[in-house]
Short mmCIF file of C-alpha atoms (C1' of nucleotides) in Angstrom, two decimals:
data_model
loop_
_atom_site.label_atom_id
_atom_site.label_comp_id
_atom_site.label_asym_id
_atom_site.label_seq_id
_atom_site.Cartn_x
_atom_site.Cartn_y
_atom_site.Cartn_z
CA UNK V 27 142.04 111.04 101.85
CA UNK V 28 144.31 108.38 103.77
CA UNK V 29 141.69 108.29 106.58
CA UNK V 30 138.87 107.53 104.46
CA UNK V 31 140.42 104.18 102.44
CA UNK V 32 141.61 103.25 106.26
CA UNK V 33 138.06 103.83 107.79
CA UNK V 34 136.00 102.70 104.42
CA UNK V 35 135.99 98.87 105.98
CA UNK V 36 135.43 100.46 109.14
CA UNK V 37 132.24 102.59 108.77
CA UNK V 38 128.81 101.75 108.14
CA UNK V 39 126.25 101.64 105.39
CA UNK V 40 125.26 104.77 104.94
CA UNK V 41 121.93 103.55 105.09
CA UNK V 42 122.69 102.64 108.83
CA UNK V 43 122.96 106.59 109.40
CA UNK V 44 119.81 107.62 108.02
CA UNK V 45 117.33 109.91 109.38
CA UNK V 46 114.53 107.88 109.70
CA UNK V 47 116.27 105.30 112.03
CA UNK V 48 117.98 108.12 114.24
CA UNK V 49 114.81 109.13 114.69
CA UNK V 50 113.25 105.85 115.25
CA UNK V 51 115.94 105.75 118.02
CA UNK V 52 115.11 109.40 118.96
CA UNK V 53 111.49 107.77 119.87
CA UNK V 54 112.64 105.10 121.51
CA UNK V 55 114.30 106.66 123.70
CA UNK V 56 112.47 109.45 125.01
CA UNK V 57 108.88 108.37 124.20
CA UNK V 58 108.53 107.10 127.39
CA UNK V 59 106.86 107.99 131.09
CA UNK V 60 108.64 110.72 132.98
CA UNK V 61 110.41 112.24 130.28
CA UNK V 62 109.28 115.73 130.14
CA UNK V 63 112.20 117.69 128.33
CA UNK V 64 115.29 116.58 125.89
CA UNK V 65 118.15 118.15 125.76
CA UNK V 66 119.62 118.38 122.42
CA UNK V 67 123.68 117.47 123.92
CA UNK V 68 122.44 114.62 125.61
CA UNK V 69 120.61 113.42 122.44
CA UNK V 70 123.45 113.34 120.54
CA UNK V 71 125.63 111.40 122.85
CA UNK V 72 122.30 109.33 123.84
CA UNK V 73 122.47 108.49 119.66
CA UNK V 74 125.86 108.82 118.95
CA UNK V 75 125.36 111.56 116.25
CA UNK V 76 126.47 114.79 115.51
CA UNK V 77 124.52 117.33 117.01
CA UNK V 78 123.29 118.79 113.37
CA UNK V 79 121.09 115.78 113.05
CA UNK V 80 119.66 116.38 115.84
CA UNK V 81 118.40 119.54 114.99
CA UNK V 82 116.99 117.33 111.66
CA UNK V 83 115.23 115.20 113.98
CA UNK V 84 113.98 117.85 116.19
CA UNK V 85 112.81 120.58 113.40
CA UNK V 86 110.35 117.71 112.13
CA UNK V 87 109.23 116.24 114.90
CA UNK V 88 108.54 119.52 116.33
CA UNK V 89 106.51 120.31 113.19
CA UNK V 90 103.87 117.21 114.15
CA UNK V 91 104.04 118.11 117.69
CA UNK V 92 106.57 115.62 119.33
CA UNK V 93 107.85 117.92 120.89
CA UNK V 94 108.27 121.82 121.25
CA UNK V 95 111.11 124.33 121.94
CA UNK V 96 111.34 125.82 125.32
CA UNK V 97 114.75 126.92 125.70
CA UNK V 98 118.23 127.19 124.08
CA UNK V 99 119.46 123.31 123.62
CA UNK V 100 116.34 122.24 125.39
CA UNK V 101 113.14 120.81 123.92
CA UNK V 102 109.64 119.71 126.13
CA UNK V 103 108.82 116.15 124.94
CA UNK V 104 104.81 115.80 124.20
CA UNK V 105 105.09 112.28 122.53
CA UNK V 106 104.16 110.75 119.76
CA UNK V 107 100.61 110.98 121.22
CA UNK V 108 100.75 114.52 120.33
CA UNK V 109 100.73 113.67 116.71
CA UNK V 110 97.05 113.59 115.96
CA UNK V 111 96.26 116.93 118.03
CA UNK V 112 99.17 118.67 115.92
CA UNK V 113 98.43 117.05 112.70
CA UNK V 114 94.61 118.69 113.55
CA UNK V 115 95.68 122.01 113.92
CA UNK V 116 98.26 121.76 110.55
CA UNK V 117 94.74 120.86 108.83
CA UNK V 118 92.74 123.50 110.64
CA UNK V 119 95.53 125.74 109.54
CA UNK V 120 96.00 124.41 106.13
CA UNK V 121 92.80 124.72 105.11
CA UNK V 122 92.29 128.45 106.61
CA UNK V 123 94.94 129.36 104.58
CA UNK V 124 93.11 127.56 101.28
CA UNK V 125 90.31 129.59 101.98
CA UNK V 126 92.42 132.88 101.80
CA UNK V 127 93.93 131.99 98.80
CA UNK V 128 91.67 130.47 96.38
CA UNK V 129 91.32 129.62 93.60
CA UNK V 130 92.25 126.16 94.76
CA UNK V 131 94.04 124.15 91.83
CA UNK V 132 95.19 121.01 91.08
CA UNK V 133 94.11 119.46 94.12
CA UNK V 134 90.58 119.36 95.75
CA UNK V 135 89.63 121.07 99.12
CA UNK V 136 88.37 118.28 101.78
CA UNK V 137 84.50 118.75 101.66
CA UNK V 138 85.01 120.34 104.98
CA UNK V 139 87.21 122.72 104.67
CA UNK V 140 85.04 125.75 103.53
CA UNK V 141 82.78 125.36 106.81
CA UNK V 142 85.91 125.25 108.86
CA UNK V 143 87.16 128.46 107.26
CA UNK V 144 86.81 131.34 109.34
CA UNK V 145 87.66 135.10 109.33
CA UNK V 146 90.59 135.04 110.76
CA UNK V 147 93.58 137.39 109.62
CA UNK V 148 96.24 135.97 108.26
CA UNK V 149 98.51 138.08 108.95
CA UNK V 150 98.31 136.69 112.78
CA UNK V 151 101.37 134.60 111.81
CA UNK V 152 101.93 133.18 115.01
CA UNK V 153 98.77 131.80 114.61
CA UNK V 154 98.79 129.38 118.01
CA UNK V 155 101.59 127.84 116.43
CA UNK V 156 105.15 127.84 117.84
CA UNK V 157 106.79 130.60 117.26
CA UNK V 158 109.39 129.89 114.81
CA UNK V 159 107.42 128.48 112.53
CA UNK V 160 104.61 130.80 111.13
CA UNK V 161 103.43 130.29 107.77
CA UNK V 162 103.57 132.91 105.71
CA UNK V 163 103.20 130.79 102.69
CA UNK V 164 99.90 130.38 100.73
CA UNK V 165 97.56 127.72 100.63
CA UNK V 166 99.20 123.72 100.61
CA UNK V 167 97.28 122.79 97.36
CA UNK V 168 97.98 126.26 95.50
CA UNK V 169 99.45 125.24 92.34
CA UNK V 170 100.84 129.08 92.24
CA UNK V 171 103.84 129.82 93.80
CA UNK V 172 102.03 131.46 97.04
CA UNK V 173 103.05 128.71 98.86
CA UNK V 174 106.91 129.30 98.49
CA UNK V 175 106.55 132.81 98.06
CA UNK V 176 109.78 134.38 98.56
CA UNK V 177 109.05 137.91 98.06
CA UNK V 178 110.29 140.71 99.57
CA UNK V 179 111.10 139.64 103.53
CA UNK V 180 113.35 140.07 105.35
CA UNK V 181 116.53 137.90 105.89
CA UNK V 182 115.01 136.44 108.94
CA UNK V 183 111.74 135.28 107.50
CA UNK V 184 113.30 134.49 104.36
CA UNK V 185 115.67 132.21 106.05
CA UNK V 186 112.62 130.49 107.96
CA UNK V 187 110.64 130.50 105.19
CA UNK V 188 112.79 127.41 103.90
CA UNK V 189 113.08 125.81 107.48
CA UNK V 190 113.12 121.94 107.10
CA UNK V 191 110.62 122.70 110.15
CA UNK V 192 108.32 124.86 107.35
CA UNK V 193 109.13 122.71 105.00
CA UNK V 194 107.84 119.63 106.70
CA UNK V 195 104.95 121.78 107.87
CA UNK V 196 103.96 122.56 104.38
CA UNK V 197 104.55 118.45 102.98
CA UNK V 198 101.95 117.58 105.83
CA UNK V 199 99.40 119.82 104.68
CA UNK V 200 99.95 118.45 101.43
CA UNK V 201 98.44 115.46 102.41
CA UNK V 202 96.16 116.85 105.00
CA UNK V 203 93.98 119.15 102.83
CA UNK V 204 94.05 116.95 99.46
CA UNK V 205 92.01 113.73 98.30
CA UNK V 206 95.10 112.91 97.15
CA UNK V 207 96.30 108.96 98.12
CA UNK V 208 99.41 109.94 97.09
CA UNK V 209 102.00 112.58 96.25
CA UNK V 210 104.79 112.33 93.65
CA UNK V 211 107.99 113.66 94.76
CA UNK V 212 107.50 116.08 91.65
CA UNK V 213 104.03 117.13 92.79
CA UNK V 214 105.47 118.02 95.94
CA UNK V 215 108.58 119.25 94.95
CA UNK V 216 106.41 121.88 92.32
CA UNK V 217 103.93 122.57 95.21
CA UNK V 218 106.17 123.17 98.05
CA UNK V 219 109.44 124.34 96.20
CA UNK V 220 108.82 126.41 93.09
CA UNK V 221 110.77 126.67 90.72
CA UNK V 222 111.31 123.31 88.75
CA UNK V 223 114.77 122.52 87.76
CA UNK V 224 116.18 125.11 89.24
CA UNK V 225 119.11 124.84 91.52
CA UNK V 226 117.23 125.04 94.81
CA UNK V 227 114.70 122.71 93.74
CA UNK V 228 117.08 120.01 94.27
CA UNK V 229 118.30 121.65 96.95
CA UNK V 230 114.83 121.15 98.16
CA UNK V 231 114.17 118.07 97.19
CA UNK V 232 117.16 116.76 99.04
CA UNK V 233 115.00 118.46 101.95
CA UNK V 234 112.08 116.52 101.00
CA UNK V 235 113.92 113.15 101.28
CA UNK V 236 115.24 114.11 104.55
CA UNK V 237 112.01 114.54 105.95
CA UNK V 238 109.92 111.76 104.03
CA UNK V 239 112.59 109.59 105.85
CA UNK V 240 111.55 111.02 109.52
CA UNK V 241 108.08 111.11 108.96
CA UNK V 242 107.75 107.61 107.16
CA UNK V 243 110.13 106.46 110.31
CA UNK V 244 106.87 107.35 112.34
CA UNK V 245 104.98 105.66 109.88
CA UNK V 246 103.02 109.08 108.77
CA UNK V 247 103.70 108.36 105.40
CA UNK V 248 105.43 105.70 103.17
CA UNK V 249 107.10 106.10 100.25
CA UNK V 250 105.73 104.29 97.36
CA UNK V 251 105.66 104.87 93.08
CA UNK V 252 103.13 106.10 91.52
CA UNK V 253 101.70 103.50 89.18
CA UNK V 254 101.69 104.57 85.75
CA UNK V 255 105.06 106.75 86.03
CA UNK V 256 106.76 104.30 88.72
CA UNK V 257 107.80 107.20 89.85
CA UNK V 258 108.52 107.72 93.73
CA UNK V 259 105.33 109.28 95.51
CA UNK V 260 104.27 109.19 99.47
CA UNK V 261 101.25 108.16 100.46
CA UNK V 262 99.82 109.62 103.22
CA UNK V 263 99.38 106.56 106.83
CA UNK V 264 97.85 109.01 109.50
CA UNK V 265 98.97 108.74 112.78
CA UNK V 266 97.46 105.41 112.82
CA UNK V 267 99.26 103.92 110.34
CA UNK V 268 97.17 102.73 107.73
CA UNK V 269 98.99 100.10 106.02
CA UNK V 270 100.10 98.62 109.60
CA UNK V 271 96.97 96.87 109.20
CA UNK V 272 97.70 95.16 106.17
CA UNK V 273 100.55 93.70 108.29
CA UNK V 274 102.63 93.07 105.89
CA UNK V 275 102.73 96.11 103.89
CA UNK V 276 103.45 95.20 100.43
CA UNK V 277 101.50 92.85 99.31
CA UNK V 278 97.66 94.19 99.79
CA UNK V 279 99.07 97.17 98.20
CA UNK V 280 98.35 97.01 94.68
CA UNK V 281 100.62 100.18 94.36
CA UNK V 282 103.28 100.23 96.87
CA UNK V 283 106.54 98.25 95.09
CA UNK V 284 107.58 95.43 97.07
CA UNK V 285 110.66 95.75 95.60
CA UNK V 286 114.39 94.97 96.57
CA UNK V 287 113.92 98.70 96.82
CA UNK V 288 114.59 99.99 100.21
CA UNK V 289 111.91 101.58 101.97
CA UNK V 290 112.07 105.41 104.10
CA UNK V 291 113.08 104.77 108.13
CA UNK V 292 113.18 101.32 107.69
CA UNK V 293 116.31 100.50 104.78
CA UNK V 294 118.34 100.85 107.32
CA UNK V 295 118.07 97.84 108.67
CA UNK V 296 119.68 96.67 105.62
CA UNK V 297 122.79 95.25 106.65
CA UNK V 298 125.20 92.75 105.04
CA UNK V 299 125.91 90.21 107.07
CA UNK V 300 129.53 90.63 106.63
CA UNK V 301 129.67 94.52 107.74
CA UNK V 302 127.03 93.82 110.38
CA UNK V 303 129.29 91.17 112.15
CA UNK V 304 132.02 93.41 111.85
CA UNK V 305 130.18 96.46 113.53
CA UNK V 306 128.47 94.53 116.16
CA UNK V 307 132.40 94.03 117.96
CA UNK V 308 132.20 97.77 117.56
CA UNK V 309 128.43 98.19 119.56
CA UNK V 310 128.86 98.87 122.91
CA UNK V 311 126.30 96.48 124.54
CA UNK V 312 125.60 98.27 127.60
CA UNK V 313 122.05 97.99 128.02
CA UNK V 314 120.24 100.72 129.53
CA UNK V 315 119.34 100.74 132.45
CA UNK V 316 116.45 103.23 132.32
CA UNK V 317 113.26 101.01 131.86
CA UNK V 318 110.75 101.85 129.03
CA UNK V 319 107.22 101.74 129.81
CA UNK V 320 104.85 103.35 126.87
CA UNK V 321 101.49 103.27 129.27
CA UNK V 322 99.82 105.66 127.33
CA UNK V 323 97.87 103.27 125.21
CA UNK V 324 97.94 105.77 122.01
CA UNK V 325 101.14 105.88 122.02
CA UNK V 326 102.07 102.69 122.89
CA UNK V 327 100.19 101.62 119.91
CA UNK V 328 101.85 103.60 117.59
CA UNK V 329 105.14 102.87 118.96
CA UNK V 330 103.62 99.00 118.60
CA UNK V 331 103.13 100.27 115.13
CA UNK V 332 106.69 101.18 113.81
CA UNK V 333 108.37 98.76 115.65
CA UNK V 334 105.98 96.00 113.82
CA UNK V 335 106.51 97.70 111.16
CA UNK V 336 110.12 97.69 110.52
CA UNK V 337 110.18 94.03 112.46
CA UNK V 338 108.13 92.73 109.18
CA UNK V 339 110.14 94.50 106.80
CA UNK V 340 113.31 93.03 108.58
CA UNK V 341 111.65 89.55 108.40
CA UNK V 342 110.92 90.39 104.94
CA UNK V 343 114.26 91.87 103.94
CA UNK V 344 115.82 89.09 106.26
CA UNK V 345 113.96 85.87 104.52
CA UNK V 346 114.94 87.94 100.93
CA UNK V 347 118.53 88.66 101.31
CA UNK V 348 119.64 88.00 104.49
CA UNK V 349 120.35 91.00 106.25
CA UNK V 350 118.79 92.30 109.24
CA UNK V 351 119.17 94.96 112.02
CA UNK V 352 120.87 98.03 111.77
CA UNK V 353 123.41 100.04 113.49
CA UNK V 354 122.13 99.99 116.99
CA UNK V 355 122.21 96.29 116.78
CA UNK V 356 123.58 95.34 120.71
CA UNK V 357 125.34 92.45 121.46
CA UNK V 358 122.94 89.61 121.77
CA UNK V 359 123.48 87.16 124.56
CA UNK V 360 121.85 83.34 123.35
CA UNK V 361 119.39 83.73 125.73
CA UNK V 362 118.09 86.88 124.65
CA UNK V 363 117.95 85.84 121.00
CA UNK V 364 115.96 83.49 121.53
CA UNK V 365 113.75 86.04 123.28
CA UNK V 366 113.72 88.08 120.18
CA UNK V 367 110.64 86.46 118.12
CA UNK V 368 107.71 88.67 118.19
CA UNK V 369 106.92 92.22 117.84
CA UNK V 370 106.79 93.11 121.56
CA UNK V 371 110.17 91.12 122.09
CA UNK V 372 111.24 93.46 119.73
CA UNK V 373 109.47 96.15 121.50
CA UNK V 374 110.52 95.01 124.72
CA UNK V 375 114.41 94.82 123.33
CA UNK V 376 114.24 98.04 122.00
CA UNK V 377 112.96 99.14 125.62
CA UNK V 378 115.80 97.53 127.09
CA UNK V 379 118.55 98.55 124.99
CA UNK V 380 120.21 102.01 124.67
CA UNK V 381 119.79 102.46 121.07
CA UNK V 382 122.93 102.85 119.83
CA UNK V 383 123.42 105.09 116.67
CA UNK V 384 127.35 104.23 115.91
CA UNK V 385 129.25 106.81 113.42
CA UNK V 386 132.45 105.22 114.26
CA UNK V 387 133.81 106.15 110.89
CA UNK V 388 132.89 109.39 111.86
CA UNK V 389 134.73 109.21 115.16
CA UNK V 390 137.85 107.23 113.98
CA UNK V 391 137.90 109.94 111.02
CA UNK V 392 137.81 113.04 112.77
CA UNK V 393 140.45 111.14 115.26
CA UNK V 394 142.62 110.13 112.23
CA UNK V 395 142.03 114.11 110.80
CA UNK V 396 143.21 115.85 113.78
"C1'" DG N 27 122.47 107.53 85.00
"C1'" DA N 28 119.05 108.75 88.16
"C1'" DC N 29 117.73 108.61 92.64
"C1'" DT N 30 118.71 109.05 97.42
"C1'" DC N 31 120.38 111.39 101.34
"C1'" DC N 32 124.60 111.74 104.63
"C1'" DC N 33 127.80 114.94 105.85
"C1'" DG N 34 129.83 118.98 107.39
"C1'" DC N 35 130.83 123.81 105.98
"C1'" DC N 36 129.67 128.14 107.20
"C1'" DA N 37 126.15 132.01 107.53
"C1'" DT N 38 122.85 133.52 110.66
"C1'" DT N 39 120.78 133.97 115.08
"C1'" DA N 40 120.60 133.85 120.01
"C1'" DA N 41 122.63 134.24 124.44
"C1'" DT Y 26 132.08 137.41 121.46
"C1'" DT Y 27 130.82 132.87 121.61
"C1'" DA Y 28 127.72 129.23 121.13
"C1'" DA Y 29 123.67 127.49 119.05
"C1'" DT Y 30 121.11 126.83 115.06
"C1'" DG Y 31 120.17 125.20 110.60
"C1'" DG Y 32 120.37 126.21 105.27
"C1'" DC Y 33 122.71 124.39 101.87
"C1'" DG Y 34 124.96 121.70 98.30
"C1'" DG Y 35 128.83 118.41 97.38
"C1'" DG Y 36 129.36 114.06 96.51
"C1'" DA Y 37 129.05 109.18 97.62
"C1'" DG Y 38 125.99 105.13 98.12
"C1'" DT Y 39 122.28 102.67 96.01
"C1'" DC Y 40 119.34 100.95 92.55
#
DNA sequence: GACTCCCGCCATTAA
DNA sequence: TTAATGGCGGGAGTC
């Protein structure tokens, strides 16, 4: 592949492309006043991505409530202050659905959950959810394989049966119906996935990291080991992030790994100096012109939230090894770095800037290809 | 070597 | 028929 060794020094860390920072990016840029719909073309020249992440983006966030589908290439934007009304009515839903398919397992039903259940039919699949995504698997903390039943469907249900938009469904009532702090990525994998070792577990899986990087990019969940196996597990933030309040993250946490490991939706912010300077020339440093304002206090908090967030684990991963930013870092003018030294700068930057989500190598490839 | 997850092919679905 | 959607797994980056 000529193109590739001539683009290799061109293109990015591949951890500047990650899901959890285009969606970071996604947020920043339409979780704001007066946006009402999204249009999935615009989004991806908006973020400089194909538009097959997009659909990534959209499938999850749709699945917490960010937003919903309303026509072909068109989304309605709720916001991020949608999350807690959604992630309500996943719970509600997941814990219906444990009460129509006990016995509950490995996991333990919230003390609520049996007063909550009701006698509602299942088999309303639509269920006051959106319409793609009904679930017609079992119960979240089934330890049977209810929960990815594939059984006899047809190709249509089948097919949405392992939606990442399911999917993601699913891995949130994981958390939402279970005592459980956190989840190992084999617990999940075996609860949501069936079939361990097989082929499309780790087919699955793959799924699993793709949306553990969106939702821990909303801070909904980190990702973290599980202390006796060190193995990687999520833990469960809320929509209120959790952990934001132990500021820095790491070190309060007697299990999360502050490690030189990278962290879900915010590694990509690690940058080597070296590449960085070289893709900054490549940034276009337009800024936008549209002005942010998050007045919704919820969701201006949360927003607060990630961006403080990743801004300590940039300081962190900054003061460590010296790398900060990722690939929607703009063109900084003197005066405006100086500007950058607190969270809300960095809110207020973000606000200002068109986020820019640069696949150059992409670009310059598919040039170089055609 | 295991983990992580981007990328884009291509089947399916919708218009 | 064409465009939109999104499952899927190869394979490369990272640890």
């Amino acid at each position: 592949m000529a193109s590739s060794s001539l683009t290799s020094h061109l293109t990015y860390s591949r951890k500047q492309k990650s899901l959890g920072l285009l969606c970071t990016n996604f947020l920043k840029l339409y979780d704001r006043e007066g946006i009402e719909s999204v249009g999935l073309d615009e989004a991806a020249v908006q973020l400089g991505v194909e538009r097959r992440r997009i659909y990534d983006i959209v499938n999850v966030l749709e699945s917490v409530g960010v937003l919903s589908r309303k026509a072909k290439n068109r989304y309605s934007w709720k916001g991020i202050d949608s999350i807690p009304q959604a992630l309500e009515e996943l719970k509600k839903e997941a814990l219906r659905e444990n009460c129509e398919n006990l016995p509950v397992t490995s996991y333990d039903c919230q003390g609520d959950s049996i007063e909550n259940c009701e006698d509602e039919k299942p088999s309303d699949l639509s269920g006051g959810e959106t319409s793609q995504e009904n679930s017609t698997l079992g119960s979240v903390p089934s330890g049977d394989s209810s929960f990815c039943s594939l059984s006899s469907k047809g190709k249509t249900d089948h097919r949405r049966e392992k939606s990442l938009g399911l999917l993601t469904r699913n891995f949130v009532k994981l958390f939402l119906t279970t005592n459980a702090d956190t989840v190992s990525l084999d617990e999940a994998a075996m609860l949501l996935l069936c079939d361990p070792g097989s082929t499309m577990m780790r087919t699955k899986v793959r799924r699993l990291y793709d949306i553990a990087n969106v939702l821990s990019s909303m801070n909904l969940i980190e990702k973290t080991h599980q202390n006796e196996t060190k193995k990687p597990a999520f833990r469960w933030l809320g929509f209120n992030g959790k952990p934001d309040d132990d500021a820095t993250v790491s070190p309060k946490s007697s299990n999360f790994e502050q490690s030189k490991k990278r962290e879900f939706g915010s590694d990509i912010t690690n940058l080597e100096f070296t590449k960085r300077s070289r893709l900054i020339s490549l940034v276009d440093d337009k800024p936008i012109k549209a002005q942010m304002k998050h007045e919704d206090p919820s969701s201006q908090r949360h927003l607060n939230q990630m961006l403080e967030h990743q801004h300590q684990q940039q300081q962190q991963q900054a003061n460590s090894k010296g790398y900060v930013f990722g690939p929607f870092q703009p063109v900084l003018q003197d005066t405006e770095k100086k500007s950058l030294r607190s969270a809300r700068d960095l809110e207020a930057f973000a606000s200002s800037y068109r986020p820019q989500y640069h696949n150059q190598g992409n670009i310059l490839t598919t040039t170089l290809q055609q």
